[in-house]
Amino acid sequence: MKKVYASTWNSLKTHPTPRWLQDGKFGIYTHWGVYSVPASGHSVDWHPYKNVTWYPYDMYREGTQHYQYHVKTYGSPSKFGYKDFIPMFTAEKFDPDEWAELFKKAGARFAGPVGEHHDGFCMWDTQYSEWSAARMGPKRDVVGLLERAIRDQGMFFLVALHHAENWWFYPHWKKEYDTSDPRYAGLYGEPHDLDYHPDLTRKGTEGWEEQTKPSQAFLENWKAKALEVIDKYRPDLLWFDAGLKFVHEKYKKDVVAYYYNQAEEWGKEVALTYKWNDLVPGCGVVDLELGRFDTLTYQEWITDTTVDNEHGWGYLEDVRYKPLRTLIHYLVDNVSKNGYLLLNVGPMPNGEIPEQSREILLGMGKWLEINGEAIYGTTPWTTYGSGPTRLEKSGYFMEDKEVQYTAKDIRFTARDDVLYAICLGWPADAVLIEDLKSMYPGEVRSVSMLGVQQELEWSLTNAGLKIKPPVQKPCDHAYVFKILRGDPFRDQDGP
């Protein structure tokens, strides 16, 4: 019997997280759009990272690094506006099948593109705007092409929508810029003189609640685009950025209810993610941008982060990339705490994925080929493990700081009668897992390491489970002890 969701929080919070997401754990998405053309490696106005997707915001604001770069490279934004980058967004080497094959090799179980960022340029063939990749720039339905290619690889398909922030993204009050011209409202948003006060934007989130409320016409357009994506591409996961906080509650509830009801009609399980308190808890899966919880949680959650160290989100030239080790540890740590990982890649404007990004993705896949048994289809255990997760407040992010883990830093996952103890450093000597000292004699049946075809020596004492590791490493970065457990009371008489 099909379930019907009402447009109320009480109804929406009854929607379950789909099993495919609970089992899949790891996904990949792409920030690719007109902003990929300038690919400016400068810090944005309101936080220290080199966020490519915020180039169109800063390029119109005097005093920012992006503005200075824009004037030097392209001329004043009064002469060369953001719309003028569109013909340079050629995508001549975009191969959706190649992307999907790479994501599959990386071990991702779900993948997809950003459908529209704050910049107002749609990456799908939309009836609600002429400013789309289907009509301009690439002149291809990027979302549609990736939907087919990703599903062909057996992965679940996601679309990320950021367009709620288009309302205030451009300075409509600056009459010398094309952002105030009604002819370009489809890209820059409905012209209005009320916007962020420039000084408030430099204080992180302070003052955000003082921004003007979007008009009903803007909200109707936001809703229409979201419903169009749902109907045309039937995404398995719909991902909403933080701009959802600016959307009136009625519109949010209507869109979420429509999505969940459509999924019932399709006969498929779907997931929806949101930031912070943008939805009532339980109506979807909360996303922690660039962050993670520092302990095991009762609710499921997901992190989105980037392959690069600059948190550029889109394509950057000469960028520093995260070590593969860091991203593998990130995935392991999240899964041990009831979380998932969504990893961003920024393709070049011509459609190619940078070689260093490819190497990282293939490295993730190589590790998962050996150790995926401890990730896919697992649940957390009663404790996430031991060792640090170092989080630091940076603007409005809880940024993850790289930690130099050792073999004493262990994360747990579980499946049926198996407990996986994942060492975040190579255990060159015998490892004592103190968290397992509560196990009863006879509870441990055998111990092995994934990727090694032999049982390992072990002993269970009041101090914990002591394991002698193999001589050779089966992989790099993280190492999985597979502990087969039995019922210690099976052969004992009852009370």
Coordinates of C-alpha atoms in Angstrom, one line a residue:
M1 CA 0.0 0.0 0.0
K2 CA 1.4 3.4 -1.0
K3 CA 2.0 5.8 1.7
V4 CA 0.7 9.4 1.3
Y5 CA 2.7 12.2 2.8
A6 CA 0.9 15.4 3.9
S7 CA 2.6 18.8 3.7
T8 CA 3.2 18.8 7.5
W9 CA 6.3 18.2 9.6
N10 CA 4.6 15.4 11.5
S11 CA 4.0 13.5 8.3
L12 CA 7.3 14.3 6.6
K13 CA 9.4 13.1 9.6
T14 CA 7.9 9.6 9.2
H15 CA 9.9 9.2 6.0
P16 CA 12.6 6.5 6.5
T17 CA 16.1 6.7 5.3
P18 CA 16.4 4.3 2.3
R19 CA 18.3 1.1 2.7
W20 CA 20.5 1.8 -0.3
L21 CA 21.9 4.9 1.4
Q22 CA 22.4 3.1 4.7
D23 CA 24.4 0.5 2.9
G24 CA 26.1 2.6 0.3
K25 CA 27.8 5.1 2.6
F26 CA 29.9 6.9 -0.1
G27 CA 29.0 9.2 -2.9
I28 CA 30.5 11.7 -5.3
Y29 CA 29.1 14.9 -6.7
T30 CA 30.4 17.7 -9.0
H31 CA 30.4 21.4 -8.8
W32 CA 30.6 22.3 -12.5
G33 CA 29.2 25.4 -14.1
V34 CA 30.0 28.9 -15.5
Y35 CA 32.0 29.6 -12.3
S36 CA 34.5 26.9 -13.5
V37 CA 35.7 29.3 -16.3
P38 CA 37.4 32.0 -14.1
A39 CA 38.5 29.3 -11.7
S40 CA 39.9 32.0 -9.5
G41 CA 42.2 30.9 -6.7
H42 CA 41.5 33.7 -4.3
S43 CA 39.9 33.8 -1.0
V44 CA 36.2 34.8 -1.0
D45 CA 35.0 37.8 0.9
W46 CA 33.5 36.1 3.9
H47 CA 35.8 33.2 4.7
P48 CA 39.5 32.3 4.0
Y49 CA 38.9 29.5 1.5
K50 CA 39.2 29.8 -2.3
N51 CA 35.6 29.0 -3.1
V52 CA 35.2 29.1 -6.8
T53 CA 31.4 29.0 -6.7
W54 CA 31.3 32.4 -4.9
Y55 CA 33.3 34.1 -7.7
P56 CA 30.1 35.6 -9.1
Y57 CA 29.2 37.0 -5.7
D58 CA 32.5 38.7 -5.0
M59 CA 33.3 39.9 -8.6
Y60 CA 30.8 42.7 -8.2
R61 CA 31.9 43.7 -4.7
E62 CA 34.7 46.3 -4.7
G63 CA 37.6 45.4 -2.3
T64 CA 37.3 41.7 -2.6
Q65 CA 40.2 39.6 -4.0
H66 CA 37.8 38.3 -6.7
Y67 CA 36.8 41.8 -7.7
Q68 CA 40.5 42.8 -8.0
Y69 CA 41.3 39.7 -10.0
H70 CA 38.3 40.2 -12.3
V71 CA 39.2 43.8 -13.1
K72 CA 42.8 42.9 -13.8
T73 CA 41.9 39.9 -15.9
Y74 CA 38.6 40.7 -17.7
G75 CA 38.0 44.4 -17.0
S76 CA 35.4 46.1 -14.8
P77 CA 32.3 44.1 -14.1
S78 CA 30.4 47.1 -15.6
K79 CA 31.9 46.0 -18.9
F80 CA 32.3 42.3 -18.5
G81 CA 29.7 40.7 -16.3
Y82 CA 29.2 37.1 -15.1
K83 CA 26.9 36.4 -18.1
D84 CA 29.9 37.0 -20.4
F85 CA 31.6 33.9 -19.1
I86 CA 28.9 31.7 -20.5
P87 CA 30.3 31.4 -24.1
M88 CA 33.6 30.3 -22.5
F89 CA 31.9 27.5 -20.7
T90 CA 32.4 25.2 -23.7
A91 CA 32.4 21.6 -22.2
E92 CA 33.8 20.3 -25.4
K93 CA 35.5 17.3 -23.6
F94 CA 32.5 16.5 -21.4
D95 CA 31.9 12.7 -21.5
P96 CA 29.2 11.7 -19.0
D97 CA 30.0 8.0 -19.5
E98 CA 33.7 8.6 -18.6
W99 CA 32.7 10.5 -15.5
A100 CA 30.3 7.8 -14.3
E101 CA 32.8 5.0 -15.0
L102 CA 35.4 6.9 -12.9
F103 CA 32.9 7.4 -10.0
K104 CA 32.1 3.7 -10.1
K105 CA 35.8 2.8 -10.0
A106 CA 36.2 5.1 -7.0
G107 CA 33.8 2.9 -5.1
A108 CA 30.9 5.5 -5.0
R109 CA 27.4 4.0 -4.6
F110 CA 25.6 7.2 -5.5
A111 CA 26.7 10.2 -7.6
G112 CA 25.4 13.3 -9.5
P113 CA 25.8 17.0 -10.3
V114 CA 24.9 20.3 -8.8
G115 CA 21.8 21.1 -10.8
E116 CA 22.0 24.9 -10.1
H117 CA 24.2 26.9 -7.9
H118 CA 23.6 30.3 -6.4
D119 CA 24.6 31.8 -9.7
G120 CA 21.3 31.1 -11.4
F121 CA 22.6 29.0 -14.3
C122 CA 20.7 25.7 -14.7
M123 CA 22.6 22.6 -15.7
W124 CA 19.5 20.9 -17.0
D125 CA 17.0 21.6 -19.8
T126 CA 14.5 23.7 -17.9
Q127 CA 11.3 25.4 -19.1
Y128 CA 11.7 28.1 -16.4
S129 CA 14.8 29.9 -17.6
E130 CA 16.6 30.5 -20.9
W131 CA 19.8 30.6 -18.8
S132 CA 20.7 26.9 -18.9
A133 CA 23.4 24.6 -20.2
A134 CA 20.9 23.1 -22.6
R135 CA 20.5 26.5 -24.4
M136 CA 23.8 28.2 -23.8
G137 CA 27.5 27.3 -23.2
P138 CA 27.7 23.5 -23.5
K139 CA 24.2 23.4 -25.1
R140 CA 23.6 20.0 -23.5
D141 CA 21.3 18.7 -20.8
V142 CA 24.1 17.9 -18.3
V143 CA 21.8 16.6 -15.6
G144 CA 20.0 14.4 -18.0
L145 CA 23.1 13.0 -19.5
L146 CA 24.7 12.2 -16.2
E147 CA 21.5 10.7 -14.9
R148 CA 21.6 8.1 -17.7
A149 CA 25.3 7.5 -17.4
I150 CA 25.3 7.1 -13.6
R151 CA 22.3 4.7 -13.6
D152 CA 24.0 2.7 -16.4
Q153 CA 26.9 2.1 -14.0
G154 CA 24.4 0.7 -11.3
M155 CA 24.8 3.7 -9.0
F156 CA 22.0 5.8 -7.5
F157 CA 21.5 9.3 -8.8
L158 CA 21.6 12.6 -6.9
V159 CA 21.0 16.2 -7.8
A160 CA 22.1 19.1 -5.6
L161 CA 20.1 22.3 -5.7
H162 CA 21.5 25.6 -4.4
H163 CA 19.3 28.0 -6.2
A164 CA 17.4 29.3 -3.1
E165 CA 20.3 31.8 -2.5
N166 CA 20.0 33.3 -5.9
W167 CA 17.6 35.9 -4.4
W168 CA 20.4 37.8 -2.7
F169 CA 23.5 36.6 -4.5
Y170 CA 23.9 39.5 -6.9
P171 CA 23.9 43.3 -6.1
H172 CA 20.8 44.4 -7.8
W173 CA 21.1 47.9 -6.3
K174 CA 24.3 48.7 -8.3
K175 CA 22.8 50.2 -11.5
E176 CA 26.2 50.2 -13.3
Y177 CA 26.2 46.4 -13.4
D178 CA 24.3 44.0 -15.5
T179 CA 23.0 42.4 -12.3
S180 CA 20.4 45.2 -12.1
D181 CA 19.2 44.8 -15.7
P182 CA 15.7 43.2 -15.9
R183 CA 16.8 41.5 -19.2
Y184 CA 19.1 39.2 -17.2
A185 CA 16.7 38.5 -14.3
G186 CA 16.6 34.8 -15.3
L187 CA 20.3 34.5 -14.4
Y188 CA 20.8 37.2 -11.7
G189 CA 17.4 36.9 -10.0
E190 CA 14.5 39.2 -9.6
P191 CA 15.8 42.7 -9.4
H192 CA 15.3 44.4 -6.0
D193 CA 17.0 47.0 -4.0
L194 CA 16.9 45.2 -0.7
D195 CA 19.8 42.9 -0.1
Y196 CA 22.6 42.1 2.4
H197 CA 24.3 45.0 3.9
P198 CA 27.9 44.7 2.6
D199 CA 29.4 44.9 6.0
L200 CA 27.2 42.1 7.4
T201 CA 28.5 39.6 4.8
R202 CA 32.0 39.9 6.1
K203 CA 31.0 38.6 9.5
G204 CA 30.2 35.0 8.6
T205 CA 26.6 34.2 9.5
E206 CA 26.1 37.2 11.7
G207 CA 23.4 39.3 10.2
W208 CA 22.1 36.6 7.8
E209 CA 18.7 36.6 9.4
E210 CA 18.4 40.3 8.6
Q211 CA 18.5 39.7 4.8
T212 CA 15.3 40.5 3.0
K213 CA 12.6 37.9 2.5
P214 CA 12.3 36.5 -1.1
S215 CA 9.2 37.5 -3.0
Q216 CA 6.4 35.0 -3.7
A217 CA 7.3 35.1 -7.4
F218 CA 10.8 34.0 -6.5
L219 CA 9.6 31.2 -4.2
E220 CA 7.2 30.0 -6.9
N221 CA 10.1 29.8 -9.3
W222 CA 12.3 28.0 -6.8
K223 CA 9.5 25.5 -6.2
A224 CA 8.8 25.0 -9.9
K225 CA 12.5 24.2 -10.7
A226 CA 12.7 21.7 -7.8
L227 CA 9.6 19.9 -9.0
E228 CA 10.8 19.9 -12.5
V229 CA 14.0 18.2 -11.5
I230 CA 12.0 15.7 -9.5
D231 CA 9.7 14.8 -12.4
K232 CA 12.3 14.8 -15.2
Y233 CA 15.1 12.9 -13.5
R234 CA 13.6 11.1 -10.6
P235 CA 16.6 11.5 -8.4
D236 CA 17.3 8.9 -5.7
L237 CA 18.8 11.7 -3.5
L238 CA 17.8 15.3 -3.6
W239 CA 20.4 17.5 -1.8
F240 CA 19.6 21.0 -0.7
D241 CA 22.2 23.6 0.2
A242 CA 22.0 26.0 3.2
G243 CA 19.9 28.5 1.2
L244 CA 16.9 26.4 2.1
K245 CA 16.8 28.4 5.3
F246 CA 15.6 31.4 3.3
V247 CA 12.7 29.5 1.7
H248 CA 9.3 30.0 3.4
E249 CA 8.2 27.0 5.5
K250 CA 5.2 26.3 3.3
Y251 CA 7.3 25.9 0.1
K252 CA 9.8 23.7 1.8
K253 CA 7.1 21.4 3.1
D254 CA 5.3 21.3 -0.3
V255 CA 8.4 20.3 -2.2
V256 CA 9.5 17.6 0.3
A257 CA 6.0 16.1 0.4
Y258 CA 5.8 16.1 -3.4
Y259 CA 9.1 14.4 -3.7
Y260 CA 8.2 11.7 -1.2
N261 CA 4.8 11.1 -2.7
Q262 CA 6.3 10.9 -6.2
A263 CA 8.7 8.3 -5.0
E264 CA 5.8 6.3 -3.7
E265 CA 4.3 6.5 -7.2
W266 CA 7.6 5.4 -8.7
G267 CA 7.9 2.5 -6.2
K268 CA 11.4 3.6 -5.2
E269 CA 13.2 4.6 -2.0
V270 CA 14.6 8.2 -2.0
A271 CA 16.6 10.3 0.4
L272 CA 16.7 14.1 1.0
T273 CA 19.5 16.0 2.7
Y274 CA 19.4 19.5 4.3
K275 CA 21.7 21.7 6.3
W276 CA 21.5 22.7 10.0
N277 CA 17.9 23.3 11.1
D278 CA 16.6 24.1 7.6
L279 CA 14.1 21.3 8.0
V280 CA 12.5 19.7 11.1
P281 CA 14.8 16.9 12.3
G282 CA 13.8 13.6 10.9
C283 CA 12.4 14.9 7.6
G284 CA 15.6 13.9 5.9
V285 CA 19.3 13.4 6.5
V286 CA 21.2 16.3 7.9
D287 CA 24.4 17.4 6.1
L288 CA 27.4 18.8 7.9
E289 CA 29.3 20.8 5.3
L290 CA 33.1 20.3 5.8
G291 CA 32.4 18.8 9.3
R292 CA 31.5 15.7 11.2
F293 CA 30.4 14.7 14.6
D294 CA 33.0 13.9 17.2
T295 CA 31.2 10.8 18.6
L296 CA 28.7 8.2 17.7
T297 CA 25.2 9.6 17.0
Y298 CA 21.7 8.1 17.1
Q299 CA 20.7 9.9 14.0
E300 CA 22.1 9.4 10.5
W301 CA 24.0 12.2 8.9
I302 CA 26.2 13.0 5.9
T303 CA 29.3 15.2 5.3
D304 CA 30.1 16.9 2.0
T305 CA 33.7 17.9 1.5
T306 CA 36.1 18.4 -1.3
V307 CA 39.1 16.6 -2.8
D308 CA 41.1 19.8 -2.5
N309 CA 42.5 21.5 0.6
E310 CA 41.2 24.9 -0.4
H311 CA 37.6 23.9 -0.3
G312 CA 37.2 25.5 -3.7
W313 CA 34.2 23.3 -4.6
G314 CA 34.6 24.1 -8.3
Y315 CA 37.7 23.8 -10.5
L316 CA 40.9 25.6 -9.3
E317 CA 44.2 25.7 -11.1
D318 CA 47.4 24.9 -9.0
V319 CA 45.3 23.8 -6.0
R320 CA 46.6 21.8 -3.1
Y321 CA 44.8 18.5 -2.8
K322 CA 44.0 16.5 0.3
P323 CA 46.1 13.4 0.9
L324 CA 44.3 10.2 0.0
R325 CA 45.0 9.1 3.5
T326 CA 42.9 12.0 4.9
L327 CA 39.9 11.1 2.8
I328 CA 40.0 7.4 3.6
H329 CA 40.2 8.3 7.3
Y330 CA 37.3 10.7 6.8
L331 CA 35.1 8.0 5.3
V332 CA 36.0 5.4 8.0
D333 CA 35.4 7.9 10.8
N334 CA 32.1 9.0 9.4
V335 CA 30.8 5.4 8.9
S336 CA 31.9 4.5 12.5
K337 CA 29.8 7.3 13.9
N338 CA 26.6 6.6 11.8
G339 CA 27.5 9.0 9.0
Y340 CA 28.1 9.0 5.3
L341 CA 30.5 10.8 3.0
L342 CA 29.7 12.9 -0.2
L343 CA 33.0 13.9 -1.9
N344 CA 33.1 16.8 -4.3
V345 CA 35.1 17.0 -7.5
G346 CA 35.4 20.1 -9.6
P347 CA 35.7 19.4 -13.4
M348 CA 37.5 21.8 -15.8
P349 CA 35.3 24.1 -17.9
N350 CA 36.0 21.9 -20.9
G351 CA 34.5 18.9 -19.1
E352 CA 37.7 17.1 -18.1
I353 CA 38.2 15.9 -14.5
P354 CA 41.7 17.1 -13.3
E355 CA 44.3 14.3 -13.1
Q356 CA 45.0 14.7 -9.4
S357 CA 41.3 14.4 -8.7
R358 CA 41.2 11.2 -10.8
E359 CA 44.1 9.8 -8.9
I360 CA 42.4 10.4 -5.6
L361 CA 39.2 8.8 -6.7
L362 CA 41.0 5.8 -8.1
G363 CA 42.9 5.5 -4.8
M364 CA 39.6 5.5 -2.9
G365 CA 38.4 2.8 -5.1
K366 CA 41.6 0.7 -4.7
W367 CA 41.3 0.9 -0.9
L368 CA 37.6 0.0 -1.0
E369 CA 38.2 -3.0 -3.3
I370 CA 40.1 -4.6 -0.4
N371 CA 38.3 -3.1 2.6
G372 CA 34.8 -2.3 1.3
E373 CA 33.4 -5.2 3.3
A374 CA 34.0 -3.1 6.4
I375 CA 32.2 -0.1 4.9
Y376 CA 29.3 -1.1 2.7
G377 CA 26.3 -2.6 4.3
T378 CA 27.7 -2.2 7.8
T379 CA 26.2 -0.5 10.9
P380 CA 28.0 1.4 13.7
W381 CA 28.9 -0.6 16.8
T382 CA 28.1 0.4 20.4
T383 CA 31.1 2.8 20.3
Y384 CA 32.8 4.4 17.4
G385 CA 36.3 3.5 18.6
S386 CA 39.1 5.4 20.1
G387 CA 41.3 8.3 19.0
P388 CA 40.7 11.9 18.1
T389 CA 38.4 13.7 15.7
R390 CA 39.7 17.3 15.7
L391 CA 37.1 19.8 14.8
E392 CA 37.6 23.6 14.7
K393 CA 35.1 26.4 14.3
S394 CA 35.9 28.4 11.1
G395 CA 33.2 30.9 10.1
Y396 CA 30.0 28.9 10.2
F397 CA 31.7 25.6 9.4
M398 CA 32.9 22.9 11.8
E399 CA 36.0 22.3 9.8
D400 CA 37.7 19.0 9.9
K401 CA 41.4 19.3 10.7
E402 CA 43.8 16.7 9.4
V403 CA 44.9 14.4 12.2
Q404 CA 48.0 12.2 12.1
Y405 CA 46.5 8.9 13.3
T406 CA 48.4 5.9 14.6
A407 CA 47.6 2.2 15.0
K408 CA 46.1 3.0 18.4
D409 CA 43.4 5.0 16.7
I410 CA 40.7 2.5 15.9
R411 CA 37.2 2.8 14.4
F412 CA 34.5 0.1 14.6
T413 CA 31.9 -1.1 12.2
A414 CA 29.7 -4.2 12.4
R415 CA 27.8 -6.6 10.2
D416 CA 25.9 -9.7 11.6
D417 CA 28.4 -11.8 13.6
V418 CA 31.4 -9.8 12.4
L419 CA 33.1 -6.8 14.1
Y420 CA 35.5 -4.7 12.1
A421 CA 38.3 -2.9 13.9
I422 CA 39.8 -0.4 11.5
C423 CA 43.3 0.8 12.5
L424 CA 44.0 4.3 11.1
G425 CA 47.8 3.6 11.1
W426 CA 49.8 0.5 10.3
P427 CA 50.0 -1.8 13.4
A428 CA 53.7 -2.8 13.1
D429 CA 53.6 -4.5 16.5
A430 CA 50.9 -6.3 18.4
V431 CA 47.7 -4.2 18.9
L432 CA 45.7 -4.2 22.1
I433 CA 42.1 -3.2 21.5
E434 CA 41.0 -2.1 25.0
D435 CA 37.4 -1.5 24.0
L436 CA 36.9 -5.3 23.5
K437 CA 37.9 -6.2 27.1
S438 CA 34.2 -6.6 27.9
M439 CA 33.9 -9.6 25.6
Y440 CA 33.4 -13.0 27.2
P441 CA 35.7 -16.0 26.7
G442 CA 34.6 -17.9 23.6
E443 CA 33.1 -14.8 22.0
V444 CA 35.9 -14.3 19.6
R445 CA 36.0 -17.2 17.0
S446 CA 38.7 -15.9 14.7
V447 CA 40.6 -12.8 13.7
S448 CA 42.0 -11.9 10.2
M449 CA 42.9 -8.8 8.2
L450 CA 41.0 -7.9 5.1
G451 CA 43.3 -8.4 2.1
V452 CA 45.4 -11.1 3.9
Q453 CA 44.6 -14.8 3.3
Q454 CA 45.5 -16.1 6.8
E455 CA 44.1 -16.1 10.3
L456 CA 46.0 -14.1 12.8
E457 CA 47.2 -14.8 16.3
W458 CA 45.2 -13.3 19.1
S459 CA 44.4 -13.5 22.7
L460 CA 41.5 -12.1 24.8
T461 CA 42.3 -10.9 28.3
N462 CA 40.9 -8.6 30.9
A463 CA 42.9 -5.8 29.3
G464 CA 41.4 -6.3 25.8
L465 CA 41.8 -8.2 22.6
K466 CA 45.5 -8.5 21.6
I467 CA 46.2 -9.1 17.9
K468 CA 49.4 -9.9 16.2
P469 CA 49.3 -8.3 12.7
P470 CA 50.5 -9.8 9.5
V471 CA 54.0 -9.1 8.3
Q472 CA 53.1 -7.3 5.1
K473 CA 50.5 -4.6 4.5
P474 CA 47.6 -5.5 2.2
C475 CA 47.0 -1.8 1.4
D476 CA 47.8 1.7 2.6
H477 CA 46.3 4.3 4.9
A478 CA 43.9 2.1 7.0
Y479 CA 43.8 -1.6 8.0
V480 CA 40.9 -3.7 8.9
F481 CA 40.8 -6.5 11.4
K482 CA 37.9 -8.8 10.8
I483 CA 36.8 -10.3 14.1
L484 CA 34.3 -13.2 13.8
R485 CA 32.2 -13.5 16.9
G486 CA 30.2 -16.3 18.4
D487 CA 27.6 -16.8 21.1
P488 CA 29.7 -17.3 24.4
F489 CA 26.6 -18.8 26.1
R490 CA 25.6 -21.3 23.4
D491 CA 27.0 -24.3 25.2
Q492 CA 26.2 -23.2 28.7
D493 CA 23.2 -24.3 30.7
G494 CA 20.6 -21.6 31.4
P495 CA 19.9 -20.2 34.8

